[in-house]
């Protein structure tokens, strides 16, 4: 959200998910949900799935200006922080009502 004119600029995002790691050589699978809050307190929710490298996401719903929003796209892993959080690039499209 590096565009100050966009609806997601300076929004926070907290995600919860589960990683499944197999004993064979198959890639790990990560699935979960995120709560996203903008500076006005409006919220939208997304679900995601990825293999800790690339993945996809979709919008589940929202409140306020995000009510009725739809969309989805892809994710790309950028950085693993020391506290266990990840930095991802979220690409895709959405439609505001």
Short mmCIF file of N, CA and C in Angstrom, two decimals:
data_model
loop_
_atom_site.label_atom_id
_atom_site.label_comp_id
_atom_site.label_asym_id
_atom_site.label_seq_id
_atom_site.Cartn_x
_atom_site.Cartn_y
_atom_site.Cartn_z
N UNK A 1 0.84 -1.19 0.00
CA UNK A 1 0.00 0.00 0.00
C UNK A 1 0.88 1.24 0.00
N UNK A 2 1.73 1.36 -1.03
CA UNK A 2 2.66 2.48 -1.07
C UNK A 2 2.12 3.68 -1.85
N UNK A 3 0.84 3.66 -2.22
CA UNK A 3 0.22 4.78 -2.93
C UNK A 3 -0.66 5.54 -1.94
N UNK A 4 -0.28 6.76 -1.55
CA UNK A 4 -1.05 7.49 -0.55
C UNK A 4 -2.46 7.84 -0.98
N UNK A 5 -2.78 7.73 -2.25
CA UNK A 5 -4.14 8.02 -2.72
C UNK A 5 -5.02 6.76 -2.74
N UNK A 6 -4.43 5.59 -2.50
CA UNK A 6 -5.17 4.33 -2.54
C UNK A 6 -5.93 4.05 -1.26
N UNK A 7 -6.93 3.20 -1.31
CA UNK A 7 -7.76 2.92 -0.12
C UNK A 7 -7.03 2.11 0.95
N UNK A 8 -5.88 1.52 0.65
CA UNK A 8 -5.19 0.67 1.60
C UNK A 8 -3.95 1.32 2.21
N UNK A 9 -3.70 2.58 1.88
CA UNK A 9 -2.50 3.26 2.37
C UNK A 9 -2.48 3.32 3.90
N UNK A 10 -1.38 2.88 4.49
CA UNK A 10 -1.13 2.87 5.93
C UNK A 10 -2.12 2.02 6.70
N UNK A 11 -2.73 1.05 6.05
CA UNK A 11 -3.62 0.12 6.75
C UNK A 11 -2.78 -0.92 7.47
N UNK A 12 -3.30 -1.42 8.57
CA UNK A 12 -2.63 -2.50 9.28
C UNK A 12 -3.25 -3.83 8.87
N UNK A 13 -2.49 -4.89 9.05
CA UNK A 13 -2.97 -6.21 8.66
C UNK A 13 -2.41 -7.23 9.64
N UNK A 14 -3.29 -7.93 10.32
CA UNK A 14 -2.89 -9.02 11.21
C UNK A 14 -3.45 -10.31 10.65
N UNK A 15 -2.59 -11.31 10.52
CA UNK A 15 -2.98 -12.57 9.89
C UNK A 15 -2.74 -13.73 10.85
N UNK A 16 -3.60 -14.72 10.75
CA UNK A 16 -3.46 -15.95 11.48
C UNK A 16 -3.57 -17.10 10.50
N UNK A 17 -2.68 -18.05 10.63
CA UNK A 17 -2.70 -19.16 9.69
C UNK A 17 -2.03 -20.39 10.25
N UNK A 18 -2.03 -21.41 9.45
CA UNK A 18 -1.43 -22.69 9.80
C UNK A 18 -0.50 -23.12 8.68
N UNK A 19 0.68 -23.61 9.05
CA UNK A 19 1.63 -24.14 8.09
C UNK A 19 1.69 -25.65 8.26
N UNK A 20 1.53 -26.37 7.16
CA UNK A 20 1.64 -27.82 7.17
C UNK A 20 2.96 -28.18 6.49
N UNK A 21 3.82 -28.88 7.23
CA UNK A 21 5.14 -29.27 6.72
C UNK A 21 5.18 -30.80 6.68
N UNK A 22 5.45 -31.34 5.50
CA UNK A 22 5.50 -32.80 5.33
C UNK A 22 6.93 -33.31 5.50
N UNK A 23 7.07 -34.60 5.76
CA UNK A 23 8.41 -35.19 5.92
C UNK A 23 9.06 -35.52 4.59
N UNK A 24 8.28 -35.51 3.50
CA UNK A 24 8.88 -35.73 2.18
C UNK A 24 9.36 -34.39 1.61
N UNK A 25 9.67 -34.33 0.35
CA UNK A 25 10.20 -33.11 -0.25
C UNK A 25 9.12 -32.15 -0.74
N UNK A 26 7.86 -32.39 -0.45
CA UNK A 26 6.80 -31.50 -0.91
C UNK A 26 6.90 -30.16 -0.18
N UNK A 27 6.53 -29.07 -0.86
CA UNK A 27 6.64 -27.74 -0.23
C UNK A 27 5.62 -27.58 0.89
N UNK A 28 5.96 -26.77 1.91
CA UNK A 28 4.99 -26.51 2.97
C UNK A 28 3.77 -25.77 2.41
N UNK A 29 2.65 -25.94 3.05
CA UNK A 29 1.41 -25.26 2.65
C UNK A 29 0.96 -24.38 3.80
N UNK A 30 0.64 -23.13 3.52
CA UNK A 30 0.23 -22.16 4.51
C UNK A 30 -1.15 -21.64 4.13
N UNK A 31 -2.11 -21.69 5.06
CA UNK A 31 -3.45 -21.17 4.81
C UNK A 31 -3.90 -20.37 6.02
N UNK A 32 -4.67 -19.29 5.76
CA UNK A 32 -5.15 -18.50 6.88
C UNK A 32 -6.03 -17.35 6.45
N UNK A 33 -6.21 -16.43 7.40
CA UNK A 33 -7.09 -15.27 7.24
C UNK A 33 -6.40 -14.03 7.78
N UNK A 34 -6.74 -12.87 7.23
CA UNK A 34 -6.19 -11.60 7.70
C UNK A 34 -7.32 -10.62 7.99
N UNK A 35 -7.15 -9.86 9.08
CA UNK A 35 -8.00 -8.72 9.40
C UNK A 35 -7.22 -7.48 9.01
N UNK A 36 -7.81 -6.62 8.21
CA UNK A 36 -7.14 -5.42 7.72
C UNK A 36 -7.95 -4.21 8.17
N UNK A 37 -7.27 -3.21 8.74
CA UNK A 37 -7.95 -2.03 9.28
C UNK A 37 -7.28 -0.79 8.71
N UNK A 38 -8.10 0.13 8.15
CA UNK A 38 -7.53 1.37 7.62
C UNK A 38 -7.52 2.46 8.70
N UNK A 39 -7.01 3.63 8.35
CA UNK A 39 -6.86 4.72 9.31
C UNK A 39 -8.20 5.21 9.85
N UNK A 40 -9.32 4.97 9.12
CA UNK A 40 -10.65 5.38 9.58
C UNK A 40 -11.32 4.32 10.43
N UNK A 41 -10.69 3.15 10.59
CA UNK A 41 -11.27 2.08 11.37
C UNK A 41 -12.15 1.13 10.58
N UNK A 42 -12.25 1.33 9.26
CA UNK A 42 -13.00 0.39 8.43
C UNK A 42 -12.16 -0.88 8.26
N UNK A 43 -12.84 -2.02 8.16
CA UNK A 43 -12.17 -3.32 8.17
C UNK A 43 -12.53 -4.10 6.91
N UNK A 44 -11.58 -4.91 6.41
CA UNK A 44 -11.88 -5.91 5.39
C UNK A 44 -11.11 -7.17 5.74
N UNK A 45 -11.63 -8.31 5.29
CA UNK A 45 -11.04 -9.60 5.60
C UNK A 45 -10.64 -10.31 4.32
N UNK A 46 -9.53 -11.01 4.39
CA UNK A 46 -9.08 -11.82 3.25
C UNK A 46 -8.71 -13.22 3.73
N UNK A 47 -8.76 -14.17 2.82
CA UNK A 47 -8.20 -15.50 3.07
C UNK A 47 -7.01 -15.66 2.13
N UNK A 48 -6.09 -16.52 2.52
CA UNK A 48 -4.90 -16.73 1.69
C UNK A 48 -4.46 -18.19 1.76
N UNK A 49 -3.73 -18.59 0.75
CA UNK A 49 -3.05 -19.88 0.73
C UNK A 49 -1.74 -19.68 -0.03
N UNK A 50 -0.67 -20.28 0.46
CA UNK A 50 0.61 -20.19 -0.25
C UNK A 50 1.52 -21.33 0.17
N UNK A 51 2.62 -21.44 -0.54
CA UNK A 51 3.62 -22.46 -0.22
C UNK A 51 4.86 -21.80 0.39
N UNK A 52 4.68 -20.67 1.04
CA UNK A 52 5.73 -19.86 1.65
C UNK A 52 6.67 -19.24 0.62
N UNK A 53 6.28 -19.27 -0.64
CA UNK A 53 7.03 -18.61 -1.71
C UNK A 53 6.04 -17.78 -2.54
N UNK A 54 5.06 -18.43 -3.12
CA UNK A 54 4.01 -17.76 -3.87
C UNK A 54 2.67 -18.32 -3.44
N UNK A 55 1.60 -17.58 -3.73
CA UNK A 55 0.28 -18.05 -3.35
C UNK A 55 -0.82 -17.18 -3.91
N UNK A 56 -1.99 -17.27 -3.29
CA UNK A 56 -3.14 -16.49 -3.75
C UNK A 56 -3.93 -15.99 -2.54
N UNK A 57 -4.78 -15.00 -2.77
CA UNK A 57 -5.63 -14.42 -1.75
C UNK A 57 -6.96 -14.03 -2.37
N UNK A 58 -7.98 -13.89 -1.50
CA UNK A 58 -9.27 -13.38 -1.97
C UNK A 58 -9.94 -12.61 -0.84
N UNK A 59 -10.74 -11.64 -1.21
CA UNK A 59 -11.46 -10.81 -0.24
C UNK A 59 -12.71 -11.55 0.20
N UNK A 60 -12.94 -11.57 1.51
CA UNK A 60 -14.11 -12.25 2.07
C UNK A 60 -15.25 -11.29 2.40
N UNK A 61 -14.93 -10.01 2.67
CA UNK A 61 -15.97 -9.04 3.02
C UNK A 61 -15.35 -7.85 3.72
N UNK A 62 -16.19 -6.91 4.15
CA UNK A 62 -15.69 -5.73 4.82
C UNK A 62 -16.78 -4.91 5.46
N UNK A 63 -16.36 -3.84 6.14
CA UNK A 63 -17.28 -2.90 6.78
C UNK A 63 -17.05 -1.50 6.23
N UNK A 64 -17.99 -0.59 6.48
CA UNK A 64 -17.82 0.80 6.05
C UNK A 64 -17.57 0.89 4.56
N UNK A 65 -16.53 1.62 4.19
CA UNK A 65 -16.22 1.81 2.76
C UNK A 65 -15.83 0.52 2.05
N UNK A 66 -15.51 -0.53 2.82
CA UNK A 66 -15.12 -1.82 2.23
C UNK A 66 -16.27 -2.82 2.15
N UNK A 67 -17.46 -2.47 2.63
CA UNK A 67 -18.61 -3.37 2.55
C UNK A 67 -18.92 -3.65 1.08
N UNK A 68 -19.05 -4.91 0.73
CA UNK A 68 -19.35 -5.30 -0.65
C UNK A 68 -18.14 -5.38 -1.56
N UNK A 69 -16.94 -5.10 -1.04
CA UNK A 69 -15.73 -5.17 -1.85
C UNK A 69 -15.49 -6.62 -2.28
N UNK A 70 -15.00 -6.82 -3.51
CA UNK A 70 -14.68 -8.14 -4.04
C UNK A 70 -13.32 -8.09 -4.70
N UNK A 71 -12.64 -9.24 -4.78
CA UNK A 71 -11.38 -9.29 -5.50
C UNK A 71 -10.47 -10.38 -5.00
N UNK A 72 -9.28 -10.42 -5.57
CA UNK A 72 -8.28 -11.41 -5.19
C UNK A 72 -7.05 -11.27 -6.05
N UNK A 73 -6.08 -12.13 -5.80
CA UNK A 73 -4.85 -12.06 -6.58
C UNK A 73 -3.79 -13.02 -6.08
N UNK A 74 -2.53 -12.61 -6.21
CA UNK A 74 -1.40 -13.46 -5.88
C UNK A 74 -0.53 -12.82 -4.81
N UNK A 75 0.30 -13.64 -4.16
CA UNK A 75 1.26 -13.16 -3.18
C UNK A 75 2.65 -13.65 -3.55
N UNK A 76 3.65 -12.89 -3.11
CA UNK A 76 5.04 -13.27 -3.32
C UNK A 76 5.81 -12.99 -2.02
N UNK A 77 6.53 -13.97 -1.52
CA UNK A 77 7.33 -13.83 -0.31
C UNK A 77 8.50 -12.88 -0.57
N UNK A 78 8.73 -11.91 0.34
CA UNK A 78 9.85 -10.98 0.22
C UNK A 78 10.86 -11.10 1.35
N UNK A 79 10.39 -11.28 2.61
CA UNK A 79 11.30 -11.23 3.74
C UNK A 79 10.69 -11.93 4.95
N UNK A 80 11.52 -12.67 5.68
CA UNK A 80 11.11 -13.28 6.95
C UNK A 80 11.78 -12.48 8.06
N UNK A 81 11.00 -11.83 8.94
CA UNK A 81 11.53 -11.00 10.01
C UNK A 81 11.92 -11.85 11.22
N UNK A 82 12.82 -11.35 12.08
CA UNK A 82 13.28 -12.12 13.24
C UNK A 82 12.15 -12.55 14.19
N UNK A 83 11.06 -11.78 14.26
CA UNK A 83 9.96 -12.12 15.17
C UNK A 83 8.99 -13.14 14.56
N UNK A 84 9.30 -13.66 13.37
CA UNK A 84 8.46 -14.65 12.74
C UNK A 84 7.45 -14.09 11.76
N UNK A 85 7.33 -12.77 11.70
CA UNK A 85 6.41 -12.17 10.73
C UNK A 85 7.03 -12.20 9.34
N UNK A 86 6.16 -12.18 8.34
CA UNK A 86 6.60 -12.19 6.94
C UNK A 86 6.27 -10.87 6.28
N UNK A 87 7.04 -10.49 5.30
CA UNK A 87 6.72 -9.37 4.41
C UNK A 87 6.41 -9.98 3.05
N UNK A 88 5.21 -9.73 2.57
CA UNK A 88 4.75 -10.27 1.29
C UNK A 88 4.34 -9.13 0.36
N UNK A 89 4.47 -9.35 -0.92
CA UNK A 89 3.91 -8.45 -1.93
C UNK A 89 2.56 -9.05 -2.33
N UNK A 90 1.53 -8.26 -2.19
CA UNK A 90 0.17 -8.67 -2.55
C UNK A 90 -0.19 -7.98 -3.85
N UNK A 91 -0.38 -8.73 -4.91
CA UNK A 91 -0.80 -8.20 -6.22
C UNK A 91 -2.19 -8.73 -6.53
N UNK A 92 -2.95 -7.97 -7.27
CA UNK A 92 -4.27 -8.43 -7.66
C UNK A 92 -5.18 -7.26 -7.98
N UNK A 93 -6.45 -7.52 -7.88
CA UNK A 93 -7.42 -6.47 -8.17
C UNK A 93 -8.60 -6.60 -7.22
N UNK A 94 -9.30 -5.52 -7.05
CA UNK A 94 -10.48 -5.49 -6.21
C UNK A 94 -11.46 -4.51 -6.82
N UNK A 95 -12.69 -4.67 -6.45
CA UNK A 95 -13.74 -3.77 -6.91
C UNK A 95 -14.47 -3.25 -5.68
N UNK A 96 -14.45 -1.93 -5.54
CA UNK A 96 -15.16 -1.29 -4.44
C UNK A 96 -16.60 -1.07 -4.87
N UNK A 97 -17.55 -1.19 -3.93
CA UNK A 97 -18.97 -0.99 -4.31
C UNK A 97 -19.27 0.44 -4.70
#
